[in-house]
Coordinates of C-alpha atoms and ligand atoms in Angstrom, one line a residue:
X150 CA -19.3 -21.1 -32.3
X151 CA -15.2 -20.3 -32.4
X152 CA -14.5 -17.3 -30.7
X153 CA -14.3 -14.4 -33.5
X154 CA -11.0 -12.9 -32.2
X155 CA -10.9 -10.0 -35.4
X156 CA -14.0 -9.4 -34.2
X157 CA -14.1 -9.0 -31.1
X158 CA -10.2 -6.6 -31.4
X159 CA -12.1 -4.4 -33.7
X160 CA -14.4 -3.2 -30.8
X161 CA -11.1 -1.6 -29.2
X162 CA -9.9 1.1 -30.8
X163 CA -6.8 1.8 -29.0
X164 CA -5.7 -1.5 -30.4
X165 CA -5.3 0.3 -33.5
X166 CA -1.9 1.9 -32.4
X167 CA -0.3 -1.6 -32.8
X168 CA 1.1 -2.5 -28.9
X169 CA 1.1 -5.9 -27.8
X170 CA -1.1 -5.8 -24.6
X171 CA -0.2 -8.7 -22.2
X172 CA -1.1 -5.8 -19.4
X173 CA -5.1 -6.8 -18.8
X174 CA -4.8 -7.9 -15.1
X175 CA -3.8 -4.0 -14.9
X176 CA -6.3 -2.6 -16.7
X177 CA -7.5 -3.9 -20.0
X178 CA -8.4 -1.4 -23.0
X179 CA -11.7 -0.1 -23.4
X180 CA -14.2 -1.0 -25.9
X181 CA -16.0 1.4 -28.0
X182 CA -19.8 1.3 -26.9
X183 CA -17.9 2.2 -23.7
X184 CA -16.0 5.3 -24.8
X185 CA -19.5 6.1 -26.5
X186 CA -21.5 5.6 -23.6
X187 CA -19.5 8.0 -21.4
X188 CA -19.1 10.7 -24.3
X189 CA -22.8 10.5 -24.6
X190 CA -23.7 10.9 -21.2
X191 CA -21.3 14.0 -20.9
X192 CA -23.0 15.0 -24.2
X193 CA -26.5 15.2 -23.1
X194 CA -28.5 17.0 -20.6
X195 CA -27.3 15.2 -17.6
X196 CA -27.5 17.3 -13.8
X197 CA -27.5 15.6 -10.0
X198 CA -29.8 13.1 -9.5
X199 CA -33.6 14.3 -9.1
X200 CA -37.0 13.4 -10.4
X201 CA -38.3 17.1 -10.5
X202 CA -36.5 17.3 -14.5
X203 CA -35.9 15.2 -17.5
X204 CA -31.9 15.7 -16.9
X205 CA -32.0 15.1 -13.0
X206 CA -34.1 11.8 -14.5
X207 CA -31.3 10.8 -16.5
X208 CA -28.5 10.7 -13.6
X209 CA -31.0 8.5 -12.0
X210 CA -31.7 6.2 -14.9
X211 CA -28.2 5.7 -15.7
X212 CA -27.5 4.7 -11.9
X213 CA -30.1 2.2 -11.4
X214 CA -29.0 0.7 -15.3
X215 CA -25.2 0.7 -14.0
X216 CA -26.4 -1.4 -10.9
X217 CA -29.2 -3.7 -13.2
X218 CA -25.7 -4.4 -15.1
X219 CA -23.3 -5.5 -12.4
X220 CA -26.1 -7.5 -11.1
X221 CA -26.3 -9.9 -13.8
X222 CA -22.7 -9.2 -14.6
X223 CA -21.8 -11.4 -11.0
X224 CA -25.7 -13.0 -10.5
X225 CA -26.3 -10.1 -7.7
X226 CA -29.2 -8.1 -6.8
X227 CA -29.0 -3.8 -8.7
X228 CA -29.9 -3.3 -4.9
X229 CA -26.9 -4.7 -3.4
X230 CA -24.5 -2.8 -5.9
X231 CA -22.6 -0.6 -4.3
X232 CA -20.2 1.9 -6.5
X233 CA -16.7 3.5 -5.6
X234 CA -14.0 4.8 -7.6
X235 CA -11.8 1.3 -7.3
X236 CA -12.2 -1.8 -5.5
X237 CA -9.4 -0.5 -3.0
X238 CA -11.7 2.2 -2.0
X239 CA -14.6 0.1 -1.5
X240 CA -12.8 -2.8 0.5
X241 CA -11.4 0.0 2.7
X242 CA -15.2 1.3 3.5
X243 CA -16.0 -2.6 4.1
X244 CA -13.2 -3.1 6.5
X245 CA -13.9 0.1 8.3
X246 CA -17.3 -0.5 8.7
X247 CA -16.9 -4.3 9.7
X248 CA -14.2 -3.8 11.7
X249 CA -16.3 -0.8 13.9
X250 CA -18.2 -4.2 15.3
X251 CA -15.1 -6.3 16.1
X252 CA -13.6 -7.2 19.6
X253 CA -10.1 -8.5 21.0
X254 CA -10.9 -12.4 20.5
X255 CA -12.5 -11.9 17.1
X256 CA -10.4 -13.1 14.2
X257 CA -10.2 -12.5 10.5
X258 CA -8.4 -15.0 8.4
X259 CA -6.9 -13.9 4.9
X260 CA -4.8 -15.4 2.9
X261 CA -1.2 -14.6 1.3
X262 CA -2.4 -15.3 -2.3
X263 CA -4.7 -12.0 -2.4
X264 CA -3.6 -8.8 -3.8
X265 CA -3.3 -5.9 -1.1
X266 CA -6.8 -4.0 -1.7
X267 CA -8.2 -7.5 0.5
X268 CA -5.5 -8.0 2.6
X269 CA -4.3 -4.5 4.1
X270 CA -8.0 -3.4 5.0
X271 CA -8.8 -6.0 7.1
X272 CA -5.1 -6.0 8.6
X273 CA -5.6 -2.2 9.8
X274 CA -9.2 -2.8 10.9
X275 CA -8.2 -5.5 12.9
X276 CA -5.7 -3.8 14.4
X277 CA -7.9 -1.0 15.1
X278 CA -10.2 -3.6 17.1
X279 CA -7.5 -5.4 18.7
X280 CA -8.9 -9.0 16.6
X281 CA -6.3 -11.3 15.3
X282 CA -5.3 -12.1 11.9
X283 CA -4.8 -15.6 10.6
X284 CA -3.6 -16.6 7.2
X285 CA -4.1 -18.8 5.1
X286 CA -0.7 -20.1 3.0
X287 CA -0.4 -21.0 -0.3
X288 CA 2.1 -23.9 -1.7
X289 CA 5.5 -22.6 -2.7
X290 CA 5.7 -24.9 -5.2
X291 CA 2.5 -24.8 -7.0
X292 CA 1.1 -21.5 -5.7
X293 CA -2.5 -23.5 -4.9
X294 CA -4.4 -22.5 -1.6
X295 CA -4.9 -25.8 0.1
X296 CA -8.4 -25.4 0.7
X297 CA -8.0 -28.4 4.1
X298 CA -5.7 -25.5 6.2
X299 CA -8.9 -23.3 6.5
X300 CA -10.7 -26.0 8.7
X301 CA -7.6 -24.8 11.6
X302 CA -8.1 -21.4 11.1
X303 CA -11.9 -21.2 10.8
X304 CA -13.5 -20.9 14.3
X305 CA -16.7 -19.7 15.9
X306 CA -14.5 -16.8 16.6
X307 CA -13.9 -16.2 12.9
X308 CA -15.6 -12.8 12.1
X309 CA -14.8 -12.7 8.3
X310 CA -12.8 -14.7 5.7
X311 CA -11.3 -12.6 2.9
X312 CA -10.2 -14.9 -0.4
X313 CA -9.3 -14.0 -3.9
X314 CA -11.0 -15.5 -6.5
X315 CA -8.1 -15.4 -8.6
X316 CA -4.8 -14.4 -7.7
X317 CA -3.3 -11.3 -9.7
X318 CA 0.2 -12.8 -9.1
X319 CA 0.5 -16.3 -10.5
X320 CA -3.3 -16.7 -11.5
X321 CA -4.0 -19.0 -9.0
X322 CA -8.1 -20.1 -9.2
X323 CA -8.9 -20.9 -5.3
X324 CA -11.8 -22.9 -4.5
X325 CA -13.9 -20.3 -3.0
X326 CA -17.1 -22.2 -2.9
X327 CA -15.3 -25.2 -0.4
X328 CA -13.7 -22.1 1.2
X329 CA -16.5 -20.3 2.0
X330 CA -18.6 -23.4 2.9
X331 CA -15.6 -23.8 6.0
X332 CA -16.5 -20.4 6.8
X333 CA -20.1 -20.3 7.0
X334 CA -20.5 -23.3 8.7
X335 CA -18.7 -21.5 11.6
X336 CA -20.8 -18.3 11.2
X337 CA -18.4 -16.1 9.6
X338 CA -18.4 -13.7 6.5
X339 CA -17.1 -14.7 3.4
X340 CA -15.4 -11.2 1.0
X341 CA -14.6 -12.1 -2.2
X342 CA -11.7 -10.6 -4.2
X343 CA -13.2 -11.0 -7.6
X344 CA -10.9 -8.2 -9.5
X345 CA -8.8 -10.1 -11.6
X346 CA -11.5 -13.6 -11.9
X347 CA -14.1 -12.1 -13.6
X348 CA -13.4 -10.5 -16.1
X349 CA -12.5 -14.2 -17.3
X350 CA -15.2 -15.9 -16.9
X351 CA -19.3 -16.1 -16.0
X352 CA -19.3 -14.7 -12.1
X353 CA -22.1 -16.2 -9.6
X354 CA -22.1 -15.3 -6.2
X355 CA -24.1 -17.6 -5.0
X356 CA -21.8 -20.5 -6.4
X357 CA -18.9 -18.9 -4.6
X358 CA -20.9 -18.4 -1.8
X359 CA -19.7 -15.0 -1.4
X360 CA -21.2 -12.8 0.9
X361 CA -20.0 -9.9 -0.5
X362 CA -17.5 -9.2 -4.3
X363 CA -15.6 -6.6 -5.7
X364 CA -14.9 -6.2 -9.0
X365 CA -13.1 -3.3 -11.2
X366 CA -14.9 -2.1 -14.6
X367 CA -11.3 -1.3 -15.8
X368 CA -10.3 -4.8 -15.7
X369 CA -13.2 -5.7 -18.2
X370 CA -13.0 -2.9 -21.0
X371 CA -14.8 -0.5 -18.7
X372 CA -13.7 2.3 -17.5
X373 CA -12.0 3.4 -14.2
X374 CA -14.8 2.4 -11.7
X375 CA -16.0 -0.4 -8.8
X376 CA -18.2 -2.5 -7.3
X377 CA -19.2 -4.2 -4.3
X378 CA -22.0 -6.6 -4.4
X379 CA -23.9 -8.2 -1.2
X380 CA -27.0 -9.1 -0.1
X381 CA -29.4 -5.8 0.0
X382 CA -30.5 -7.0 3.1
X383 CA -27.1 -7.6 4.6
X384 CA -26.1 -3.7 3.6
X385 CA -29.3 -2.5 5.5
X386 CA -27.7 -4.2 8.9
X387 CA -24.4 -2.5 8.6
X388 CA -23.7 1.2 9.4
X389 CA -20.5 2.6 7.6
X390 CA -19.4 6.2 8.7
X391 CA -21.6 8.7 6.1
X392 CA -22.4 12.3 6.1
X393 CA -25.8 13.2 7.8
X394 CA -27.6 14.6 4.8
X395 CA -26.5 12.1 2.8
X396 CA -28.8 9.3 1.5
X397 CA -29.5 6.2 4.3
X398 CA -30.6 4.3 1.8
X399 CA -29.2 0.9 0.8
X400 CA -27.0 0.6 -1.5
X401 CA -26.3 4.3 -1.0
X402 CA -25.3 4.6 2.4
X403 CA -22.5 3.2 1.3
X404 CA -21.4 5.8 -1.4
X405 CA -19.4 8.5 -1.0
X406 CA -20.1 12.1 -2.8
X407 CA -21.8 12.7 -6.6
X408 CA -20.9 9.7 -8.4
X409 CA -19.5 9.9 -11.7
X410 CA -22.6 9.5 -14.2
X411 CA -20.8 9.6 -17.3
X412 CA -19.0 6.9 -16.1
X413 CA -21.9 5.0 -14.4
X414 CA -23.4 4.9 -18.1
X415 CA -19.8 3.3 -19.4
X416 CA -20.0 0.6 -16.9
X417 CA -24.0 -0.4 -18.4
X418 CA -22.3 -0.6 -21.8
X419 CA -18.9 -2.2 -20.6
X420 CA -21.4 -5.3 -19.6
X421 CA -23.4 -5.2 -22.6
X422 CA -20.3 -5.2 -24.8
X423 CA -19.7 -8.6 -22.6
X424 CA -22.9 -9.8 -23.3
X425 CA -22.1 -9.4 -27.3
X426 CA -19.0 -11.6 -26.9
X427 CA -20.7 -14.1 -28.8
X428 CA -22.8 -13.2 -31.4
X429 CA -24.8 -16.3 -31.5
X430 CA -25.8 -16.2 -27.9
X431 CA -29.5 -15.9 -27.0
X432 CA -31.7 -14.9 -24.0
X433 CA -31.9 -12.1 -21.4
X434 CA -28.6 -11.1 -20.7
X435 CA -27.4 -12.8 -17.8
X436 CA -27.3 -15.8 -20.4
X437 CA -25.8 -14.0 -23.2
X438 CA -23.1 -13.0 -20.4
X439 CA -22.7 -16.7 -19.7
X440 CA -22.0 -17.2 -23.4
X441 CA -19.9 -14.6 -24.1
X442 CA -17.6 -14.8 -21.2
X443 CA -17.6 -19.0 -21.5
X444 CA -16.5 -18.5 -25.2
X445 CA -14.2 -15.8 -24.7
X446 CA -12.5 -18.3 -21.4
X447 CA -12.1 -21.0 -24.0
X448 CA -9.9 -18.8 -25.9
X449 CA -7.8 -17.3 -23.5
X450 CA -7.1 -21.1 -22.3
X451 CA -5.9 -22.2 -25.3
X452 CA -4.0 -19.2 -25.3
X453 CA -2.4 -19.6 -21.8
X454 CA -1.5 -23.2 -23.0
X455 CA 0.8 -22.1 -25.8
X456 CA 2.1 -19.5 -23.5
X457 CA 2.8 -22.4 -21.1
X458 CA 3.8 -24.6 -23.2
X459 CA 6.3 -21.7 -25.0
X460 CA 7.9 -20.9 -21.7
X461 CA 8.8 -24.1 -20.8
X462 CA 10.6 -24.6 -23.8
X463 CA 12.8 -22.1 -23.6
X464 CA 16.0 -22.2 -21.9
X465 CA 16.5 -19.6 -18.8
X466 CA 13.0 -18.9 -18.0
X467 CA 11.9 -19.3 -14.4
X468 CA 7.8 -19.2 -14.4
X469 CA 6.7 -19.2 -11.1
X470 CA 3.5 -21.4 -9.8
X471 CA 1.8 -24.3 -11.6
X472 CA -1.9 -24.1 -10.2
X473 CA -4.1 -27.0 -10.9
X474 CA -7.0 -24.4 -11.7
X475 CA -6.0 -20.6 -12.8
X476 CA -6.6 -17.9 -14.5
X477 CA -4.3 -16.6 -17.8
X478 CA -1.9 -14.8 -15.9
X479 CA 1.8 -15.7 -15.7
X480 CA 4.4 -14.2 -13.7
X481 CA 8.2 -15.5 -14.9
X482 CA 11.8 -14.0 -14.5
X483 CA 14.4 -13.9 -17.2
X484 CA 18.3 -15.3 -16.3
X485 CA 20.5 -12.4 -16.2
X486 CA 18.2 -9.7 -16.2
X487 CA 15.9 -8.1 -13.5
X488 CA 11.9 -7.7 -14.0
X489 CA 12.0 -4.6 -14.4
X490 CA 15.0 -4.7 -17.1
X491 CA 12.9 -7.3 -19.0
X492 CA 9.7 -5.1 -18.6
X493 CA 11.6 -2.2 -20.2
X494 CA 13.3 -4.2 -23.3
X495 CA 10.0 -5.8 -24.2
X496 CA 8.4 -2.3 -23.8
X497 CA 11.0 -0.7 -26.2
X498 CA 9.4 -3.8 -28.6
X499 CA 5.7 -2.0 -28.3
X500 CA 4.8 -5.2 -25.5
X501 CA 3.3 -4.5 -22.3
X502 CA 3.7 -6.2 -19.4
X503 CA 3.8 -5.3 -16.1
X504 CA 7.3 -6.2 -13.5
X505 CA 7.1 -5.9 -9.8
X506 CA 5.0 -6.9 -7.2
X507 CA 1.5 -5.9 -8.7
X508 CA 0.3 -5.2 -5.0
X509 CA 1.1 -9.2 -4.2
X510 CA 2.3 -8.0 -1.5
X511 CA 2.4 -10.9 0.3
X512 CA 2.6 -13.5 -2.4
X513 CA 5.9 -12.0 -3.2
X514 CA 7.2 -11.6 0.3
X515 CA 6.4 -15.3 1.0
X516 CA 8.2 -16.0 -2.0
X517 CA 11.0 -13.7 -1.5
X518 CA 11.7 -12.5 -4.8
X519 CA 10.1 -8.6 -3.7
X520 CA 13.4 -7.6 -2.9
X521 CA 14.7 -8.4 -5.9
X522 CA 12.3 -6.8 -8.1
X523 CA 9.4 -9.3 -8.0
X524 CA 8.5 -10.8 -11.5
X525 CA 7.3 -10.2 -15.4
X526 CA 3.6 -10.9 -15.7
X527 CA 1.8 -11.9 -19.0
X528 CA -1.8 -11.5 -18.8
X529 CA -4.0 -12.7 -21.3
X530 CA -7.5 -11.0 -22.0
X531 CA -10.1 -12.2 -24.5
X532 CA -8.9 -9.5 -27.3
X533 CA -5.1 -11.4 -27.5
X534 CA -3.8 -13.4 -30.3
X535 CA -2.0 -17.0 -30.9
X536 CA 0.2 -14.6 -33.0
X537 CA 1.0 -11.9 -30.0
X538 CA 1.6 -15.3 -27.9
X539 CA 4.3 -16.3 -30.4
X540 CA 5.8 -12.7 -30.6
X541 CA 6.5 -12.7 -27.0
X542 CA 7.7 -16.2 -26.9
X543 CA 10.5 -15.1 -29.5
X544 CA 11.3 -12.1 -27.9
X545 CA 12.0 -13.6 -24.6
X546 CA 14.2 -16.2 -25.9
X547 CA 15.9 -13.2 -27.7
X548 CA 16.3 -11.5 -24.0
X549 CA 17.4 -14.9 -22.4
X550 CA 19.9 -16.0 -25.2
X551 CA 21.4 -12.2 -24.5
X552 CA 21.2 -12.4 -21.1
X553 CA 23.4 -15.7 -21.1
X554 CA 25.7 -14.0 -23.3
X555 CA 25.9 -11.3 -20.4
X556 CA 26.2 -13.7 -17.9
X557 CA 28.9 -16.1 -19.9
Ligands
PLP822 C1 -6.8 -9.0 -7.7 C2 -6.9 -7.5 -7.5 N1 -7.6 -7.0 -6.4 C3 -7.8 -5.7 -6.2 C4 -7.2 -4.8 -7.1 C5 -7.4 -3.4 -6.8 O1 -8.3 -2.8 -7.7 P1 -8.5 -1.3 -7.8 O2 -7.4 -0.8 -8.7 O3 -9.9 -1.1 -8.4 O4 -8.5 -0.7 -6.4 C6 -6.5 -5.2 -8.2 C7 -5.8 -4.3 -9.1 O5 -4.9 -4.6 -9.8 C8 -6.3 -6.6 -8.4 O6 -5.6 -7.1 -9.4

């Protein structure tokens, strides 16, 4: 069935106000049964956890449904979901925690494509320990992450490999599943940046062979909260720094404080609105969040092929990276005007897209464009329109007809 685009926009209220939103690898906009979900759980009786009361019984249902949720959200166990308030947050408790076991000799490898949150963690960590860091380099050119160069760095003294599933920057797709088959045949760890992948398509660890993924509810029209999904079992082995009344348990050893229950609830509903992508789709809802999130990947490729296609047609455009397999995301300069200048013009227009580095720290480093302001990104999410594509496609040749006649 064709993806239902006037549908699916009229589950987003704040796309009422009439901006352009080419900003969902920074956060997309949030979907009603979300906004309902955490206005309802602030509405009703709802007090710490505890089974001694009905309200006490309602923090607890609403956690264990939030975990039930990312589980079949990424093909995880509830019992391996761990919650923080971003992924940032979480990868820093994983590097900590990891890195408390690592020795001089031990090496990490990460890899220049990732956005900072899985890169700057495991730097400090394995600083902390005295381990080495190794990286792995993506292609100038094309911005792909030769998957061959991680048979050099992987060892038997590789502790951890840390890989984006999709790069924020230039939407890269790395192949995870040959990367983390390098890394586990040497006995190492495999963490999975999943923040800006799935929110684009049906997630399953164990076909990525990640050991453990984050992902960001804010990123898929939830609201401003994380997870980090493992093996239950794996979590039980590690010991991250806690408070001593607080829970042992597994997953939460791992969570810091009173978690946020009214938004706990919005991530449940953020998944089920994913699950209602497509209204035809049957089954439990691990398969109607395959169907959804296939139908709603279909049409943000066609989408990111007439951006593609746009771009290259118009004159003083520089789009960086051509990855054989990526994500919607587009990062491009104009001639004659800095990111952030083009950021603010098209802004002035009601379209939003982010300029800088996006935390691609290293991506834009390596490239070195960071000094200069980094780059425009265009970031497609399932709620965008062929007719939003064409907007921006004839405002930017606007801005890059002006900015020749600037620079003539
Ligand atoms: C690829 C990627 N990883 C990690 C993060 C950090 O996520 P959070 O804001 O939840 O810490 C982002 C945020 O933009 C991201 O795009």
């Amino acid at each position: 069935m064709p993806f239902d685009v006037t549908r699916v926009r009229a589950a987003y209220p704040a796309l009422a106000e009439g901006f352009i939103h080419f900003d969902g690898a920074g956060g997309s906009q949030t979907a009603t049964p979300v906004i309902d979900a955490v206005a309802g759980a602030m509405r009703s009786a709802v007090s710490n956890r505890s089974s001694a009361f009905r309200p006490g019984q309602r923090a607890l249902e609403l956690v264990a449904a939030a975990r039930s949720a990312v589980a079949d959200l990424v093909g995880g166990d509830p019992a391996g979901v761990v919650f923080g308030p971003s992924s940032t947050a979480l990868l820093y408790t994983l590097a900590r925690t990891l890195g408390a076991g690592w020795r001089p000799g031990d090496e990490v490898v990460l890899c220049r494509l990732d956005h900072d949150a899985n890169v700057r963690p495991w730097v400090q960590a394995a600083e902390a320990a005295g381990a080495t860091v190794r990286w792995a380099e993506f292609d100038r050119e094309t911005g792909d992450l030769p998957v061959d160069q991680y048979a050099d760095l992987v060892n038997e003294r590789t502790r951890l490999v840390a890989v984006t599933a999709g790069s924020n920057a230039i939407g890269t797709a790395p192949d995870v599943p040959a990367i983390a088959k390098i890394a586990h045949a040497a006995g190492a760890l495999v963490c999975v940046d999943g923040v800006h992948a799935v929110p684009h398509a049906p997630t399953d660890l164990a076909t990525l062979g990640a050991d453990v993924l984050v992902t960001s509810a804010y990123k898929w029209s939830g609201p401003h909260l994380a997870a980090m999904v493992g093996d239950p079992q794996w979590w039980s082995t590690l010991r991250p720094a806690k408070l001593i009344p607080s829970s042992d348990a597994v997953p939460e050893r791992f969570e810091y404080g009173t978690p946020s229950f009214p938004l706990l609830a919005g991530v449940a509903a953020a998944v089920d609105h994913l699950a209602g992508l497509d209204p035809a789709a049957t089954g439990d809802r691990r398969a109607r969040l395959r169907a959804g999130l296939t139908a709603a990947q279909a049409h943000e490729e066609a989408l990111l092929d007439r951006l593609l296609t746009g771009l290259a047609g118009l004159d003083g455009i520089t789009v960086y990276g051509a990855p054989a397999r990526r994500w919607p995301t587009v990062s491009f300069r104009v001639a004659g005007m800095s990111p952030a200048q083009t950021q603010a013009a098209l802004g002035e227009l009601g379209l939003c897209l982010s300029a800088g580095d996006y935390y691609a720290y290293e991506y834009f480093t390596t490239m070195g464009l960071r000094d200069s302001g980094g780059a425009v990104r265009a970031s497609i999410y399932h709620y965008n329109t062929a007719d939003e594509v064409d907007r921006l496609l004839g405002e930017l040749d606007r801005l890059a007809a002006a900015g020749r006649t600037m620079a003539g």
